[in-house]
Amino acid sequence: MNKKLSSFPLLLPTLSMISGILLCQILNSRVIIAAMLIISIVFYFIHKRYISILFCAAGFGSLCFIIYTLSQYQIPLNTPINIIANIQETKETTSGQSVTVDIINYSFNNKAYHIEKTPVKVQLNIPSLNPHLSIGYTIKAQLTIARPENIKYLPDQFTYAESLRNKGIEYTAFLLPDSISSLSPSGDLPMRLLRLRDDFSNFILKTELNPDTKSFLNTLITGDTGKLSPDVRDAFADSGLAHILALSGLHVAILSLFIFYLLYPLRITPLSNFTPIATIIILWFYALFTGMSPSVTRAVIMATIFLIAFMLQRSHNPVNSLCFAAVIILTFNPVAIYELSFQLSFLAVIGILVFYKKINRINPKRKVLYYIVGVFAISLSAMSFAGIVSAYYFHSFPIFFILSNALVSPIIPVFLFLGFIYLVIFSLHLPSGSIGNILDLLYKFIDGVTTFFTLSIESNIRNIYIEIPVLIVLIMFIASIAYLLYFKRTFSFVACGITFLSLVIILCTSEDIEAEGIYIVPYSSRTDIIYSSGKQLYVITTAPQSEHSKVKDDILISFKDYINRRGIEEISIGSDKQNNVLISYQSSIFNLPKGKIAICSSDSQYESFTDSLRFDYMIICRGFKGEVKDLVDKCTIDTLILSADLHPKRLSRYLQNCKELQQPVISLRDNKTPSFNKFL
């Protein structure tokens, strides 16, 4: 083993454990464990014991993944069940409430089932604000749970199912208020802490601070971004300061210092060792209080190791602490590796540990200059790995993140420290106006910085779309640069060269994005035909003219990535005539280079079809009241498409008619959409 790597004994075993978890997603889990065990035994007997340990670690990661997967309870879907669930998160919507719950018990067919290990997480959509559901309460209700399907009608479409799975939610349910039979405070300790967090959040919002200041302070302490306006959240994201709103090591470090100084008088008493112990206890309480997110858990584990080393007067290695934190989190929740907060938190710390000292070469004795350069160095280091992953997920990269962080990051510790003091004084009903004024001024400065970088200049590189192979090679390239900085061997130069060459090859051989495309998108109330060509997007919809603005809003939200990736600048909605180099749309008929498609959404459209017309596809929508036999007799139709907005009884009748007539048919309610691009 390399002498430099021997200082980080947990590094390679941690990477091996992660590899074992990832392999379980690709290959048969049992085969992986058996293979790892056999290989480990072989290396042990040929006296390659460190390599044996690495394969054991990979097998351990696979085993953790299997145990976690087996513990996930399979709950009955698409059938009414009675549930008992803990409320984890609530959010008001334009139509009611969106509530995230963990189901702990359910009954089905007169049998009760208890979910012991991994609770089933469900997103409830409630069309009312009464009763108002609160975090930390237990709800009893009857509902029908479904798994949202990950259906993509256009390339690069980000679906509702994907957005839920990024939050660890697999199921959804529509819940009527009348179906709620009971609502009461939960007695579980984690739920009590969540209620306490909610109460504490309300306490902060009742202070005498400026409304924007106390919303920001509440976010920094509790991690609840729901009280911030969308404009504020977007401003922080665009200026490269989104990490400040997410609870992380910065917040844990500031809290640790606050507790440490608060208990500092104990250092001069026989209870001096109680200070780090109390700090550790409070930090873990804070982790539970904020919901045990991966970023906070990682920071608290590292802080705990540091404080224990401080008590024992032992040296502390942050790389080993980071690896230990990863092992602990992944042992209990191996799928956390796929969560964005886990990835960004660990990658940011890795970047700081790897690059900070190499960038900030100023002598620490020159304190002012060392601190100034350090502010820039820590931002650049943290973004070295995390920035690539962030760009992959959010498709943008803040250009001036170094400057914005240099201006704001040094203020955050002061703001939080004063915020803690202000809350203590306010809770004691003592005069706190002067500290409150300082907090308001500090937030005004922070808000001014984010506003400047968001509105005054183009602060983001937008429409960044990175494919998985490119993402992997980019991370490997940064890692090989890091290896080169520390080891400076021939292998390092070769690794840099190979990864850079791989990146060039992938970019040069990647397929071009299709310039044109025509797609059908079904809704429960309308049907859209979307055609893109060059910088324009045409949408033919069965929605009435009064709803065309809503149609456009839906298109901009659902197909944002499709639009941005192709540089589409103009969207045309619902014109009766659309002519393009490739297609012509007139009187409900698409004339394509290699085919013909018709839309029949009214009896008048049916009457406009002349006899003996031939269509590759005809789409029957809600407005049509006629019979399938009349359409088939009047026109030659290769395949009928029944839209999702048809009444269920009419849909069933049309399907039966098609079966009797031996007419090929596709029902969009079955989530099957034909490809029209073959006709272009």
XYZ file of C-alpha atoms in Angstrom:
680
model
C 0.000 0.000 0.000
C 1.290 3.480 -0.845
C 2.771 5.282 2.170
C 0.696 8.406 1.560
C -2.486 6.356 1.239
C -1.627 4.552 4.492
C -2.511 7.799 6.293
C -6.096 7.294 5.084
C -6.860 3.643 5.935
C -10.615 4.048 5.425
C -10.426 5.658 1.973
C -10.131 2.600 -0.278
C -12.456 0.365 1.826
C -15.114 3.115 1.623
C -14.747 3.331 -2.154
C -14.979 -0.477 -2.315
C -18.180 -0.428 -0.259
C -19.682 2.158 -2.624
C -18.672 -0.017 -5.602
C -20.459 -2.994 -4.038
C -23.654 -0.953 -3.641
C -23.527 0.282 -7.231
C -22.855 -3.207 -8.609
C -26.001 -4.473 -6.889
C -28.024 -2.220 -9.171
C -26.551 -3.864 -12.255
C -25.869 -7.524 -11.465
C -27.431 -10.285 -9.383
C -26.828 -9.362 -5.741
C -26.184 -12.899 -4.491
C -23.655 -13.541 -7.241
C -21.791 -10.352 -6.270
C -21.580 -11.286 -2.580
C -20.449 -14.831 -3.381
C -17.838 -13.552 -5.849
C -16.526 -10.939 -3.402
C -16.279 -13.526 -0.628
C -14.414 -16.053 -2.797
C -12.002 -13.430 -4.148
C -11.419 -12.080 -0.633
C -10.566 -15.564 0.678
C -8.193 -16.177 -2.239
C -6.288 -12.927 -1.604
C -6.206 -13.624 2.138
C -4.473 -16.976 1.629
C -1.932 -15.556 -0.819
C -1.087 -12.923 1.849
C -2.634 -9.964 0.023
C -4.662 -9.062 3.070
C -5.323 -5.423 2.295
C -6.795 -6.400 -1.094
C -8.810 -9.051 0.763
C -10.212 -6.314 3.027
C -11.210 -4.248 -0.005
C -13.229 -7.115 -1.502
C -14.803 -7.737 1.915
C -15.845 -4.065 1.989
C -17.416 -4.399 -1.481
C -19.295 -7.496 -0.329
C -20.430 -5.653 2.792
C -21.820 -2.827 0.641
C -23.744 -5.367 -1.460
C -25.083 -7.043 1.680
C -26.273 -3.702 3.102
C -28.081 -2.985 -0.149
C -29.787 -6.407 -0.151
C -30.911 -6.070 3.484
C -32.256 -2.576 2.839
C -34.094 -3.691 -0.311
C -35.656 -6.706 1.431
C -36.820 -4.460 4.281
C -38.816 -2.280 1.879
C -42.425 -3.245 2.349
C -44.598 -3.958 -0.694
C -47.903 -2.247 0.036
C -51.121 -3.069 -1.916
C -51.588 -0.701 -4.859
C -54.681 0.536 -6.701
C -57.054 -0.811 -4.053
C -58.634 0.904 -1.005
C -56.717 0.371 2.249
C -56.791 1.911 5.730
C -53.514 3.481 6.844
C -51.832 4.901 9.920
C -49.040 7.278 8.906
C -46.710 9.916 10.355
C -46.724 13.317 8.652
C -43.201 14.294 7.606
C -43.753 17.364 5.436
C -46.632 19.641 4.452
C -47.017 22.245 1.752
C -49.941 24.410 0.703
C -50.807 24.345 -3.008
C -53.232 26.288 -5.184
C -55.746 23.449 -4.886
C -55.178 22.364 -1.260
C -52.325 20.554 0.478
C -49.420 18.361 -0.593
C -48.408 16.134 2.320
C -45.573 13.614 2.619
C -46.250 10.758 5.058
C -44.536 7.589 6.261
C -47.004 4.712 6.499
C -46.309 2.598 9.585
C -49.498 0.455 9.665
C -52.201 -0.482 7.203
C -55.164 -2.851 7.034
C -56.370 -4.712 3.973
C -59.005 -7.455 3.631
C -59.704 -7.279 7.380
C -56.051 -7.959 8.208
C -53.705 -5.488 9.890
C -50.050 -5.160 8.880
C -47.255 -3.378 10.717
C -44.292 -1.977 8.769
C -41.347 -2.436 11.122
C -38.208 -1.492 9.210
C -38.487 0.913 6.284
C -41.700 3.020 6.316
C -43.539 3.449 3.029
C -43.220 7.081 1.933
C -46.280 8.467 0.112
C -47.148 11.862 -1.367
C -50.753 12.748 -0.479
C -52.663 15.300 -2.560
C -55.559 16.743 -0.545
C -57.983 19.131 -2.329
C -58.677 21.202 0.792
C -56.985 23.146 3.596
C -59.429 21.763 6.143
C -58.329 19.936 8.180
C -54.930 21.568 8.172
C -52.309 18.812 8.516
C -49.162 19.529 10.538
C -45.708 17.971 10.723
C -45.238 15.430 13.514
C -48.882 14.324 13.615
C -50.287 10.839 13.001
C -53.096 10.475 10.481
C -55.588 7.628 10.046
C -57.391 7.495 6.712
C -58.719 5.346 3.903
C -57.172 5.823 0.480
C -55.901 4.146 -2.668
C -52.152 4.220 -3.277
C -50.596 4.195 -6.748
C -47.089 4.254 -8.155
C -46.700 7.191 -10.585
C -45.477 5.898 -13.913
C -42.353 7.371 -15.404
C -43.832 8.028 -18.854
C -41.983 10.327 -21.237
C -43.864 11.697 -24.209
C -40.928 13.818 -25.433
C -37.167 13.250 -25.150
C -35.476 14.928 -22.147
C -38.817 15.245 -20.369
C -38.475 15.456 -16.578
C -41.444 13.599 -15.149
C -43.397 13.957 -11.932
C -42.302 10.431 -10.959
C -38.635 11.426 -11.288
C -39.119 14.528 -9.149
C -40.712 12.390 -6.416
C -38.030 9.716 -6.559
C -35.353 12.364 -6.100
C -37.015 12.945 -2.712
C -37.188 9.220 -1.943
C -40.960 9.028 -2.639
C -42.258 6.060 -4.647
C -46.026 6.342 -4.201
C -48.845 8.893 -4.463
C -52.468 9.009 -3.331
C -55.449 11.334 -3.659
C -57.044 11.847 -0.246
C -60.463 13.402 0.352
C -60.835 15.210 3.712
C -63.887 13.045 4.536
C -61.661 9.949 4.329
C -59.559 11.138 7.300
C -60.826 9.360 10.422
C -58.277 10.591 12.971
C -55.528 13.210 13.357
C -53.443 13.379 16.541
C -49.888 14.238 17.713
C -47.494 11.316 17.290
C -45.815 9.932 20.412
C -42.635 8.806 18.598
C -39.500 10.740 19.567
C -38.542 11.666 15.946
C -42.080 12.962 15.380
C -41.980 14.951 18.622
C -38.746 16.552 17.447
C -40.325 17.403 14.092
C -43.221 19.085 15.920
C -40.681 20.885 18.056
C -38.923 22.085 14.877
C -42.254 23.342 13.558
C -42.950 25.140 16.847
C -39.440 26.603 16.853
C -39.917 27.788 13.282
C -43.140 29.543 14.308
C -41.290 31.081 17.267
C -38.661 32.562 14.915
C -41.372 33.919 12.638
C -42.991 35.695 15.601
C -39.860 37.695 16.418
C -39.585 41.420 15.735
C -37.143 41.043 12.859
C -37.882 42.165 9.319
C -40.122 39.501 7.635
C -37.443 38.600 5.074
C -34.741 38.465 7.760
C -36.616 36.071 10.027
C -37.585 33.829 7.093
C -33.905 33.631 6.151
C -32.840 32.983 9.765
C -35.486 30.269 10.057
C -34.121 28.576 6.922
C -30.526 28.676 8.186
C -31.443 27.128 11.550
C -34.237 24.656 10.729
C -33.559 23.949 7.050
C -37.170 24.822 6.158
C -37.038 26.693 2.836
C -40.840 26.740 2.533
C -41.064 30.117 4.283
C -38.798 31.758 1.687
C -40.349 33.203 -1.440
C -39.562 31.404 -4.750
C -37.786 34.566 -5.974
C -35.377 34.466 -3.016
C -34.630 30.762 -3.557
C -34.018 31.345 -7.270
C -31.753 34.333 -6.515
C -29.569 32.245 -4.199
C -29.382 29.446 -6.772
C -28.505 31.765 -9.670
C -25.788 33.536 -7.685
C -24.106 30.275 -6.616
C -25.251 30.540 -2.992
C -27.869 27.771 -2.899
C -25.658 25.734 -0.538
C -26.198 28.379 2.149
C -29.930 27.570 2.257
C -29.278 23.831 2.647
C -28.207 22.628 6.091
C -24.613 21.442 5.879
C -21.267 21.396 7.629
C -21.165 25.197 7.760
C -24.292 25.340 9.914
C -23.141 22.476 12.144
C -19.717 24.101 12.629
C -21.278 27.434 13.614
C -23.668 25.694 16.032
C -20.727 23.770 17.527
C -18.785 26.973 18.109
C -21.821 28.674 19.636
C -22.361 25.775 22.072
C -18.655 25.539 22.823
C -18.399 29.235 23.702
C -21.691 29.145 25.585
C -20.296 26.380 27.797
C -16.798 27.844 27.924
C -17.023 28.729 31.669
C -17.024 24.983 32.360
C -13.452 24.813 30.999
C -12.136 26.328 34.207
C -13.998 23.823 36.408
C -13.524 20.080 37.042
C -16.304 19.587 34.465
C -14.088 20.728 31.578
C -14.608 17.463 29.672
C -18.357 18.002 29.844
C -18.123 20.784 27.225
C -17.329 18.530 24.224
C -19.695 15.826 25.529
C -22.563 18.329 25.815
C -21.712 19.655 22.355
C -21.893 16.156 20.884
C -25.266 15.486 22.559
C -26.727 18.790 21.333
C -25.415 18.222 17.790
C -27.107 14.830 17.548
C -30.262 16.348 18.961
C -29.996 18.992 16.225
C -29.542 16.281 13.566
C -32.748 14.572 14.741
C -34.436 17.960 15.063
C -33.743 18.792 11.397
C -34.711 15.385 10.002
C -31.344 13.575 9.752
C -30.576 14.718 6.213
C -27.377 13.150 4.763
C -25.519 16.491 4.763
C -26.282 17.222 8.433
C -25.637 13.619 9.491
C -22.286 13.675 7.703
C -21.302 16.937 9.392
C -22.414 15.773 12.856
C -20.480 12.491 12.556
C -17.328 14.371 11.543
C -17.827 16.897 14.364
C -18.341 14.044 16.843
C -15.077 12.376 15.806
C -13.253 15.706 16.056
C -14.605 16.401 19.560
C -13.789 12.893 20.774
C -10.238 13.304 19.461
C -10.101 16.686 21.215
C -11.138 15.094 24.526
C -8.622 12.281 24.163
C -5.938 14.702 22.948
C -5.439 12.672 19.786
C -4.755 13.881 16.262
C -7.728 14.139 13.917
C -7.731 13.195 10.221
C -10.695 14.746 8.356
C -10.382 12.313 5.402
C -10.859 9.317 7.704
C -13.739 11.118 9.444
C -15.426 11.742 6.084
C -15.000 8.089 5.085
C -16.333 6.923 8.443
C -19.386 9.170 8.015
C -20.019 7.689 4.557
C -19.747 4.126 5.880
C -22.185 4.814 8.737
C -24.785 6.516 6.515
C -24.581 3.892 3.743
C -24.723 0.996 6.200
C -28.156 2.080 7.386
C -29.360 3.614 4.116
C -27.343 2.413 1.089
C -29.691 4.119 -1.394
C -28.672 7.488 0.117
C -25.838 7.395 -2.410
C -28.415 8.322 -5.074
C -29.733 11.324 -3.133
C -28.615 14.734 -4.351
C -27.935 16.074 -0.834
C -25.607 13.130 -0.108
C -23.705 13.563 -3.369
C -23.257 17.341 -3.140
C -22.371 17.290 0.567
C -19.656 14.648 0.272
C -18.271 15.921 -3.046
C -17.989 19.473 -1.686
C -16.029 18.268 1.365
C -13.833 16.037 -0.815
C -13.029 19.016 -3.011
C -12.103 21.143 0.017
C -9.904 18.413 1.526
C -8.142 17.744 -1.771
C -7.636 21.195 -3.285
C -7.830 23.813 -0.519
C -4.218 23.577 0.670
C -2.956 23.377 -2.907
C -4.783 26.578 -3.845
C -4.166 28.591 -0.691
C -0.377 28.570 -0.457
C -0.217 31.702 1.719
C 1.672 31.348 4.988
C -0.910 31.129 7.841
C 1.182 33.610 9.809
C 0.057 36.291 7.368
C -3.427 36.049 8.832
C -5.289 38.704 6.832
C -3.982 37.625 3.421
C -4.350 33.943 4.342
C -7.985 34.507 5.295
C -8.812 36.510 2.136
C -7.241 33.938 -0.181
C -8.856 31.179 1.892
C -12.351 32.529 1.238
C -11.778 32.251 -2.523
C -9.917 28.932 -2.217
C -12.627 27.182 -0.234
C -15.327 28.188 -2.759
C -13.255 27.013 -5.712
C -12.318 23.773 -3.938
C -15.889 22.940 -2.954
C -17.111 23.474 -6.538
C -14.362 21.354 -8.129
C -16.410 18.161 -7.815
C -19.809 19.376 -6.588
C -20.144 21.957 -9.389
C -20.068 19.254 -12.070
C -22.788 17.210 -10.363
C -24.844 20.345 -9.679
C -24.641 21.322 -13.366
C -25.765 17.795 -14.311
C -28.891 18.022 -12.141
C -29.825 21.696 -12.557
C -28.469 22.333 -16.090
C -26.788 25.590 -15.093
C -23.553 26.819 -13.560
C -23.061 30.108 -11.655
C -20.246 32.068 -13.292
C -19.518 34.373 -10.365
C -19.858 31.820 -7.557
C -16.364 32.626 -6.244
C -17.101 36.340 -5.952
C -20.609 35.891 -4.493
C -19.312 33.379 -1.927
C -16.412 35.665 -1.051
C -18.897 38.433 -0.251
C -21.581 36.399 1.531
C -19.952 33.317 3.109
C -17.915 35.280 5.709
C -21.115 37.012 6.835
C -23.141 33.823 7.376
C -21.264 32.727 10.554
C -21.730 36.232 12.039
C -25.401 36.257 11.017
C -26.075 32.830 12.529
C -24.078 33.520 15.690
C -25.949 36.777 16.278
C -29.177 34.997 15.353
C -28.679 32.426 18.127
C -27.916 35.203 20.630
C -30.947 37.212 19.463
C -33.291 34.236 19.897
C -31.981 33.535 23.410
C -32.457 37.199 24.423
C -35.874 37.418 22.739
C -37.076 34.243 24.506
C -36.110 35.817 27.849
C -38.159 38.931 26.958
C -35.065 41.129 27.218
C -34.357 44.134 24.927
C -32.949 42.806 21.656
C -33.546 45.672 19.257
C -29.889 46.506 18.556
C -28.986 42.918 17.627
C -32.165 42.715 15.558
C -31.159 45.861 13.650
C -27.735 44.363 12.911
C -29.364 41.152 11.639
C -31.681 43.156 9.375
C -28.718 45.098 7.964
C -26.712 41.911 7.377
C -29.604 40.284 5.529
C -30.140 43.441 3.497
C -26.515 43.183 2.359
C -26.885 39.450 1.552
C -30.080 40.128 -0.373
C -28.376 42.965 -2.240
C -25.521 40.667 -3.317
C -27.867 37.939 -4.587
C -30.036 40.506 -6.365
C -27.010 42.097 -8.038
C -25.690 38.801 -9.382
C -29.149 37.699 -10.459
C -30.562 40.838 -12.080
C -27.664 43.137 -12.913
C -25.569 40.705 -14.947
C -25.941 37.360 -16.673
C -24.651 35.308 -13.769
C -25.323 31.776 -15.029
C -24.273 29.530 -17.862
C -27.603 27.944 -18.703
C -28.830 24.978 -20.719
C -25.976 22.692 -19.671
C -26.925 19.104 -20.469
C -24.356 16.498 -19.476
C -24.750 12.832 -20.369
C -23.845 10.184 -17.780
C -20.628 9.032 -19.588
C -19.429 12.651 -19.800
C -20.256 13.212 -16.115
C -18.242 10.143 -15.078
C -15.247 11.104 -17.224
C -15.293 14.701 -15.927
C -15.222 13.493 -12.312
C -12.432 11.039 -13.159
C -10.491 13.846 -14.833
C -10.713 16.075 -11.741
C -9.754 13.075 -9.574
C -6.720 12.344 -11.746
C -5.629 15.994 -11.427
C -5.928 15.652 -7.651
C -3.843 12.461 -7.755
C -1.262 14.265 -9.884
C -1.010 17.140 -7.371
C -0.135 14.761 -4.546
C 1.818 11.934 -6.157
C 3.315 13.342 -9.383
C 4.035 9.962 -10.890
C 3.941 8.718 -14.457
C 0.642 7.002 -13.651
C -0.889 10.371 -12.744
C 0.062 11.948 -16.084
C -1.206 8.896 -17.954
C -4.500 8.978 -16.028
C -4.990 12.680 -16.810
C -4.225 12.088 -20.465
C -6.516 9.086 -20.791
C -9.477 10.769 -19.103
C -9.022 13.946 -21.161
C -8.776 11.913 -24.383
C -11.863 9.900 -23.371
C -13.777 13.124 -22.800
C -12.790 14.457 -26.235
C -13.762 11.170 -27.932
C -17.146 11.026 -26.169
C -17.931 14.637 -27.067
C -16.864 14.190 -30.695
C -18.762 10.926 -31.205
C -21.949 11.885 -29.336
C -25.079 11.863 -31.453
C -26.619 15.165 -32.496
C -29.992 16.046 -31.016
C -32.808 15.546 -33.515
C -33.794 18.847 -35.130
C -37.413 17.893 -35.839
C -39.914 15.795 -33.952
C -43.672 15.269 -33.742
C -45.286 13.807 -30.611
C -48.688 13.184 -29.060
C -49.209 14.180 -25.426
C -52.424 12.971 -23.709
C -54.123 14.727 -20.804
C -57.332 13.914 -18.954
C -59.021 17.014 -20.409
C -57.311 17.524 -23.769
C -54.897 16.108 -26.343
C -51.845 17.963 -27.674
C -49.840 17.314 -30.828
C -46.395 18.883 -30.491
C -44.123 19.508 -33.450
C -40.678 21.077 -33.157
C -38.573 22.405 -35.991
C -35.501 24.568 -35.636
C -36.164 27.349 -33.140
C -39.954 26.905 -33.164
C -42.403 24.654 -31.345
C -45.931 24.199 -32.705
C -48.709 22.896 -30.447
C -52.047 21.753 -31.866
C -54.437 21.250 -28.948
C -58.062 20.221 -28.498
C -58.347 22.665 -25.571
C -60.607 25.692 -26.182
C -59.120 29.061 -27.081
C -59.674 30.361 -23.533
C -57.250 27.745 -22.169
C -54.404 28.286 -24.628
C -52.359 30.317 -22.133
C -52.609 27.407 -19.662
C -51.554 25.006 -22.417
C -48.459 27.114 -23.038
C -47.626 27.223 -19.325
C -47.958 23.423 -19.114
C -45.655 23.012 -22.110
C -43.028 25.350 -20.624
C -43.032 23.440 -17.319
C -43.301 19.834 -18.536
C -40.941 20.108 -21.496
C -38.529 22.777 -20.276
C -35.454 20.633 -20.887
C -36.633 19.632 -24.365
C -37.151 23.308 -25.245
C -33.903 24.588 -23.708
C -31.704 21.832 -25.100
C -32.854 22.582 -28.648
C -32.726 26.350 -28.271
C -36.417 26.776 -29.088
C -37.335 30.460 -28.980
C -40.979 30.565 -30.103
C -44.041 28.512 -29.163
C -47.192 28.691 -31.311
C -50.418 27.360 -29.795
C -53.511 26.028 -31.511
C -53.533 27.725 -34.899
C -55.844 25.988 -37.385
C -53.184 26.286 -40.069
C -49.496 25.544 -39.604
C -47.158 25.184 -42.535
C -43.517 24.213 -42.399
C -40.863 22.865 -44.723
C -41.698 19.330 -43.556
C -45.337 19.386 -42.429
C -48.644 21.041 -43.258
C -51.555 21.161 -40.823
C -54.935 22.256 -42.131
C -58.484 21.396 -41.064
C -57.391 18.804 -38.482
C -55.101 16.914 -40.872
C -51.314 16.631 -40.644
C -49.657 16.052 -44.003
C -46.214 14.652 -43.224
C -43.498 13.697 -45.729
C -44.151 9.977 -45.205
C -47.619 9.821 -43.706
C -50.931 11.449 -42.798
C -52.466 11.937 -39.335
C -55.929 13.280 -38.489
C -57.501 14.666 -35.306
C -61.210 14.097 -34.799
C -62.401 16.108 -31.797
C -65.843 17.156 -33.075
C -68.582 15.954 -35.388
C -67.874 18.869 -37.727
C -64.312 17.653 -38.219
C -65.640 14.186 -39.053
C -67.954 15.705 -41.649
C -65.041 17.598 -43.241
C -63.226 14.351 -44.047
C -63.876 13.435 -47.651
C -64.573 9.871 -48.705
C -61.685 7.565 -49.601
C -59.146 9.543 -47.569
C -56.404 7.363 -46.123
C -54.760 8.039 -42.733
C -51.913 6.311 -41.018
C -53.378 7.407 -37.669
C -56.640 9.036 -36.652
C -56.934 10.407 -33.112
C -60.464 10.350 -31.649
C -60.869 12.932 -28.872
C -63.594 13.887 -26.411
C -65.605 16.207 -28.671
C -66.438 13.463 -31.188
C -69.901 11.925 -30.517
C -70.164 9.647 -33.547
C -69.437 5.972 -34.080
C -66.233 4.176 -34.990
C -68.018 2.292 -37.784
C -68.906 5.559 -39.532
C -65.252 6.673 -39.460
C -63.978 3.341 -40.737
C -66.586 3.242 -43.513
C -65.815 6.807 -44.598
C -61.994 6.713 -44.459
C -59.223 4.176 -44.641
C -57.490 4.225 -41.255
C -54.443 2.096 -40.526
C -54.657 2.645 -36.747
C -57.160 4.448 -34.537
C -55.916 6.279 -31.432
C -58.394 6.775 -28.588
C -57.412 9.791 -26.487
C -57.169 9.823 -22.702
C -59.862 12.522 -22.418
C -62.664 10.247 -23.650
C -65.331 9.289 -21.116
C -64.557 5.779 -19.771
C -67.874 4.353 -21.027
C -67.374 5.819 -24.508
C -63.769 4.589 -24.536
C -64.896 1.080 -23.610
C -67.552 1.100 -26.348
C -65.078 2.307 -28.975
C -62.613 -0.418 -28.006
C -65.326 -3.039 -28.335
C -66.350 -1.633 -31.731
C -62.764 -1.764 -32.983
C -62.507 -5.374 -31.852
C -65.671 -6.290 -33.749
C -64.507 -4.444 -36.874
C -60.963 -5.847 -36.547
C -59.708 -2.260 -36.632
C -56.213 -1.778 -35.121
C -56.512 0.571 -32.151
C -54.349 2.201 -29.440
C -55.767 3.573 -26.195
C -53.764 6.443 -24.699
C -55.191 5.523 -21.286
C -52.903 2.481 -21.451
C -49.937 4.887 -21.545
C -48.928 3.711 -24.995
C -48.120 6.480 -27.441
C -47.150 5.741 -31.053
C -44.075 7.218 -32.694
C -44.870 9.795 -35.364
C -41.253 10.641 -36.151
C -41.067 7.776 -38.638
C -43.282 9.864 -40.930
C -40.877 12.855 -41.030
